[in-house]
CSV table of C-alpha atoms in Angstrom, one decimal:
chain,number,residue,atom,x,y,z
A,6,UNK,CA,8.4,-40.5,76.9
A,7,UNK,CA,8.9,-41.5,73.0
A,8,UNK,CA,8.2,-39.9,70.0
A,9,UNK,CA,6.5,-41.9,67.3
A,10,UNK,CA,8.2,-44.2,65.1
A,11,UNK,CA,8.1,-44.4,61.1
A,12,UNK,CA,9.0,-48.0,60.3
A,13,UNK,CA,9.1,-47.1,56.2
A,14,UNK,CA,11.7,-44.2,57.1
A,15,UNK,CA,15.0,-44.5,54.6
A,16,UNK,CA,17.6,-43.1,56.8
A,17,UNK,CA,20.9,-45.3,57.0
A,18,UNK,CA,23.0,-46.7,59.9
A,19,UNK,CA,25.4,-44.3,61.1
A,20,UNK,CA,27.5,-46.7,63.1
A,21,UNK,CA,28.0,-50.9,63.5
A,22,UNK,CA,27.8,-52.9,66.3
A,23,UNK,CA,31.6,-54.1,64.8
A,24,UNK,CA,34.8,-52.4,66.6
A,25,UNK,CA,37.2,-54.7,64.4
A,26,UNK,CA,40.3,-53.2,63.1
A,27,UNK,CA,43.2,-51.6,64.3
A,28,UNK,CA,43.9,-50.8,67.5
A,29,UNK,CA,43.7,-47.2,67.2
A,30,UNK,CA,40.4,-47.2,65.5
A,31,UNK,CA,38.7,-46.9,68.6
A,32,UNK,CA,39.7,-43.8,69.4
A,33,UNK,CA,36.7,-41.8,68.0
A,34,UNK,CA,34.3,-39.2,68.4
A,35,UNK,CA,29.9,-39.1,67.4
A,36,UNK,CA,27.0,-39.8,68.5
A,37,UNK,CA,26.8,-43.3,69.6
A,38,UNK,CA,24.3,-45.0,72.6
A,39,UNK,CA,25.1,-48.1,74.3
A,40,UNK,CA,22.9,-50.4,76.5
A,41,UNK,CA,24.0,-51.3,80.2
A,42,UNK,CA,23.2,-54.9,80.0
A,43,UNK,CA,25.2,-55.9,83.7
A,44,UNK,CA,22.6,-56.5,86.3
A,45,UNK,CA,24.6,-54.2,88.8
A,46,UNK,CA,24.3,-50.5,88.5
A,47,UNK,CA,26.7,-49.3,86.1
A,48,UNK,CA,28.2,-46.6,88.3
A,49,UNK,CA,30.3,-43.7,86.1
A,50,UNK,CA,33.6,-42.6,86.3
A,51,UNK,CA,35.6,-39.3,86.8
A,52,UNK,CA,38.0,-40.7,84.5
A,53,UNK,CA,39.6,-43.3,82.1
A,54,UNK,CA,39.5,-45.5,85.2
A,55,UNK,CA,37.2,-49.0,86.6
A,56,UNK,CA,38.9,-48.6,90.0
A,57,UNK,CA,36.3,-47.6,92.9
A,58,UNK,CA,38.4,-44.7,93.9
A,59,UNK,CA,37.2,-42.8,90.8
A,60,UNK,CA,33.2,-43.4,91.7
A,61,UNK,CA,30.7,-40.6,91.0
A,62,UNK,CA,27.3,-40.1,92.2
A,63,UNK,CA,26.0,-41.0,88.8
A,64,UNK,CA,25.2,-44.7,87.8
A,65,UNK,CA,22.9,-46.4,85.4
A,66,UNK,CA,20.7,-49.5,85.4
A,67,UNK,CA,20.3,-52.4,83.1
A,68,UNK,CA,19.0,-51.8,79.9
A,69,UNK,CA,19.2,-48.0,80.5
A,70,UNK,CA,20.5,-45.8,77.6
A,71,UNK,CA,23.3,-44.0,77.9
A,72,UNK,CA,24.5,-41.3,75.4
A,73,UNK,CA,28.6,-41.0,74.3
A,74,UNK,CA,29.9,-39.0,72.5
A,75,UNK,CA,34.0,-40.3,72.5
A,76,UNK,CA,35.5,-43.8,72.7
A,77,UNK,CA,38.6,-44.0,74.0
A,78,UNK,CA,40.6,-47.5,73.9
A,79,UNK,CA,42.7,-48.7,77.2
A,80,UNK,CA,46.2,-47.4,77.6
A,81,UNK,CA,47.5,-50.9,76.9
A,82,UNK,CA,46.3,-53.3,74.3
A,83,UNK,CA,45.0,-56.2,76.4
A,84,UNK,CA,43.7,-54.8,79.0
A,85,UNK,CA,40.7,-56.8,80.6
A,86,UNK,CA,38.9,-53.0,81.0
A,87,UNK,CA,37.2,-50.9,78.7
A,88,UNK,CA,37.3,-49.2,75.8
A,89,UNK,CA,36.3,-46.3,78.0
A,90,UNK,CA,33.1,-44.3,77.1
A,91,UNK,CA,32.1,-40.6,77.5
A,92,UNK,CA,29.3,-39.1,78.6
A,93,UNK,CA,27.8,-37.0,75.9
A,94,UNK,CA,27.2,-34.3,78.9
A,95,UNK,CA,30.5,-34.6,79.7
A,96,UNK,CA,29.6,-35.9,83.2
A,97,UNK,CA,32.3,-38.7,83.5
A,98,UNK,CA,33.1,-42.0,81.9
A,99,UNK,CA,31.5,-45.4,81.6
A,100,UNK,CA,33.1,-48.6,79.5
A,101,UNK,CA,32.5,-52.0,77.6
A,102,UNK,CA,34.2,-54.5,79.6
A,103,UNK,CA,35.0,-54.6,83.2
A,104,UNK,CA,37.7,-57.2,84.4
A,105,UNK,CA,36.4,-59.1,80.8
A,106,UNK,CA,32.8,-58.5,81.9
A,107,UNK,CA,30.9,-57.1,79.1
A,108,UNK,CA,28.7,-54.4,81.1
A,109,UNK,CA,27.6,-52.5,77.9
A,110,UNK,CA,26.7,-53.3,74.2
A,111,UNK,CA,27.0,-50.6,71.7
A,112,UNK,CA,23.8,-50.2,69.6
A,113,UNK,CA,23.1,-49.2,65.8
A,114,UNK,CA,22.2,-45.2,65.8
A,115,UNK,CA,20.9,-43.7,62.5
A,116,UNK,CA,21.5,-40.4,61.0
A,117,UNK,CA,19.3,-38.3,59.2
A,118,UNK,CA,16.7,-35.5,59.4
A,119,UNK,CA,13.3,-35.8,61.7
A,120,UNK,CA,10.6,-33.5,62.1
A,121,UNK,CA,8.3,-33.3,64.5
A,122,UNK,CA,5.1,-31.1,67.0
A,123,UNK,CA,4.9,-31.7,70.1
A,124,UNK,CA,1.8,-32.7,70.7
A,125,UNK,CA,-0.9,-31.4,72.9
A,126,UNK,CA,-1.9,-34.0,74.8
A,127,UNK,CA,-2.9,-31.9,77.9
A,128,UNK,CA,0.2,-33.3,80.2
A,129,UNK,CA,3.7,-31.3,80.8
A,130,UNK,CA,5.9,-30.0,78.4
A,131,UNK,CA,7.8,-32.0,77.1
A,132,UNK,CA,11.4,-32.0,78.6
A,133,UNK,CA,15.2,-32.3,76.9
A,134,UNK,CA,16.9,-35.6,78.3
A,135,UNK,CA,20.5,-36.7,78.8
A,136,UNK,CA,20.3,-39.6,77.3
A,137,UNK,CA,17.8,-41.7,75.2
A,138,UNK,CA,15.7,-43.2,78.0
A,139,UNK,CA,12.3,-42.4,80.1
A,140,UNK,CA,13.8,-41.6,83.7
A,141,UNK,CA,16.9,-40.4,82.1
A,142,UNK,CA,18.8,-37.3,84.0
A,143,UNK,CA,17.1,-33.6,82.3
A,144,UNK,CA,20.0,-31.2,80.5
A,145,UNK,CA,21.0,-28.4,83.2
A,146,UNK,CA,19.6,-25.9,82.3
A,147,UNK,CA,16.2,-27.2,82.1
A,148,UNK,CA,14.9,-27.3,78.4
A,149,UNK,CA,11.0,-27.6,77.8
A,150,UNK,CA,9.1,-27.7,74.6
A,151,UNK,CA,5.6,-26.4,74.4
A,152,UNK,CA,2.6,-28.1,72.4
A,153,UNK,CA,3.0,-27.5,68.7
A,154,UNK,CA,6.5,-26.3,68.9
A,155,UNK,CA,8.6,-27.8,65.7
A,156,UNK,CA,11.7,-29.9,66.2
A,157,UNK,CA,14.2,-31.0,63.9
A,158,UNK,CA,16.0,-34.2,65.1
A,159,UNK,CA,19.1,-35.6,63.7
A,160,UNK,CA,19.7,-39.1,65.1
A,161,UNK,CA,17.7,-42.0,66.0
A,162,UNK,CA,17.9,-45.0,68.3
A,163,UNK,CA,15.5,-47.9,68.8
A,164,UNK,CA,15.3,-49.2,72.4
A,165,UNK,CA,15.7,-52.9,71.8
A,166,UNK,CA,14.0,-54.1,74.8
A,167,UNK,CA,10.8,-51.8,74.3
A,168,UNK,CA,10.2,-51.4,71.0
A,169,UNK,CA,10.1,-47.4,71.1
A,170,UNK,CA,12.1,-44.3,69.9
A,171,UNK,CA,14.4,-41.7,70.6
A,172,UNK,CA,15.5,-38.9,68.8
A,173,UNK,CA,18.4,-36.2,69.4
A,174,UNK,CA,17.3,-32.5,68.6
A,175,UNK,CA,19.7,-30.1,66.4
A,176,UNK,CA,20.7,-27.3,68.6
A,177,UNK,CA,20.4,-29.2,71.9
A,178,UNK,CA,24.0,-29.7,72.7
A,179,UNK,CA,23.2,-33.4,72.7
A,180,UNK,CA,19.8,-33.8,74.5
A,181,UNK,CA,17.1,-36.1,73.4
A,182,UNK,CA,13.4,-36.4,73.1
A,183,UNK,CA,11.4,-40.1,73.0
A,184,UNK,CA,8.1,-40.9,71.1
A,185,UNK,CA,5.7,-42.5,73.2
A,186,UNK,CA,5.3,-42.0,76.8
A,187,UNK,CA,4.4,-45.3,78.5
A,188,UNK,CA,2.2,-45.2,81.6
A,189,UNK,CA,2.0,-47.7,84.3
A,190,UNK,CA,-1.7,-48.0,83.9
A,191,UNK,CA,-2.9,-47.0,80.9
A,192,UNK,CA,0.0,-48.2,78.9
A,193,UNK,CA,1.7,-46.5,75.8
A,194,UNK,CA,0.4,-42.6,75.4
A,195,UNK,CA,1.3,-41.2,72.2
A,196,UNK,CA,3.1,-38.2,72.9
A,197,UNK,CA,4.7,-36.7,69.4
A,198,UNK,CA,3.3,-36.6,66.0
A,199,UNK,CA,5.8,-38.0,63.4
A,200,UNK,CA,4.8,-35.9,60.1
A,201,UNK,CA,4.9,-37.5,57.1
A,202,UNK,CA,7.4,-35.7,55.7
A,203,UNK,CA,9.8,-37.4,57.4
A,204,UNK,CA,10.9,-40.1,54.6
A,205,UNK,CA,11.8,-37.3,52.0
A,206,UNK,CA,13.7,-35.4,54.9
A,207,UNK,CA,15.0,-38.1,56.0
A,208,UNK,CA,17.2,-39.1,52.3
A,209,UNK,CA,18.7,-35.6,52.1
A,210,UNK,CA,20.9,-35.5,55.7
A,211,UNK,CA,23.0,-32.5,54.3
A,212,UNK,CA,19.9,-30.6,53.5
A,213,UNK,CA,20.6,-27.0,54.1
A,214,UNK,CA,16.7,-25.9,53.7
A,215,UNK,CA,13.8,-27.9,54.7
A,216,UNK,CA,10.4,-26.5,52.9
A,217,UNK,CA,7.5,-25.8,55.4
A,218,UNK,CA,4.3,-28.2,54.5
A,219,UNK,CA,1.0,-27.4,56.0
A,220,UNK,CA,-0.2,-30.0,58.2
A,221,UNK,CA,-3.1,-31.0,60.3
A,222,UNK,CA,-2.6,-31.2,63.9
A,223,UNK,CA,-4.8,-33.4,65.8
């Protein structure tokens, strides 16, 4: 499930790709989303650890994305393991580099201010996710949107590999909502109606009031 994408939008990269610098300049806290690009699962951690001992049921697959919220560096400089990753949900730890392996890649998120309706589209509700991806764990407890009901979205992420959308929803406590819903059969189903307000919101991040417009929902 995605939520539909305007390519003329004027938001600005929040984050890089680049972690050069100092040492210590890992050691920070967003919203960031990485991309598990080892063919393995990815399976998370309790803790600041890669050793199997510290396994949870919770693991991802390639080209999953997976929501962070702190990067933490390894507790000595060249270490062949991490920097470690947390879980936006606070459910455990993942990390960059395993034994030198690079198992995820960090990926550019954009900050700024989305609106959108759900759309009615005569399927489910549409459900809060974990993380920015279609079979993605649902926040506990469960969150549901009903047609027509107005969300404001503060950051963005492209899925490289498919082309789509996902936004994270003020308020949430982190969750996320996608743009297109993509069907085994039929293909991509628009799910969301991007308004066109969105450029203007879009330039004014700290905006403390955004002005209703009347729209036609179809």
């Amino acid at each position: 499930n995605n939520l539909n994408n305007n390519n003329n939008d004027t938001t600005t990269t929040n984050i890089t790709n680049n972690l050069d610098g100092d040492y210590d300049d890992y050691n920070r806290e967003g919203c960031y989303v990485y991309r598990v690009v080892c063919d393995e699962p990815l399976i998370v951690r309790s803790t600041l650890n890669v050793s199997d001992e510290y396994r949870t049921n919770l693991c991802f697959q390639r080209d999953e994305l997976v929501s962070i919220d702190q990067i933490h560096p390894s507790r000595h400089r060249d270490s062949p393991n991490g920097p470690f990753l947390r879980l936006s949900d606070c459910s455990g730890w993942t990390y960059e580099r395993k034994h030198s392996n690079v198992v995820m890649e960090r990926l550019p998120v954009e900050s700024g201010l989305w609106r959108f309706y759900v759309e009615d589209n005569n399927s489910a509700n549409e459900s809060l996710r974990r993380h920015p991806f279609e079979n993605s764990p649902l926040v506990v407890p469960a969150v549901t949107y009903e047609p027509f009901r107005l969300l404001y979205c503060d950051c963005k992420v492209v899925d490289p590999k498919l082309g789509t959308c996902a936004y994270r929803v003020q308020g949430s406590g982190g969750g996320w909502v996608l743009d297109t819903e993509r069907m085994e059969e039929s293909g991509v189903v628009r799910k969301h109606r991007l308004l066109p307000s969105t450029e203007s919101l879009t330039r004014t991040r700290d905006a403390a009031i955004v002005p209703f417009l009347d729209v036609c929902i179809v």
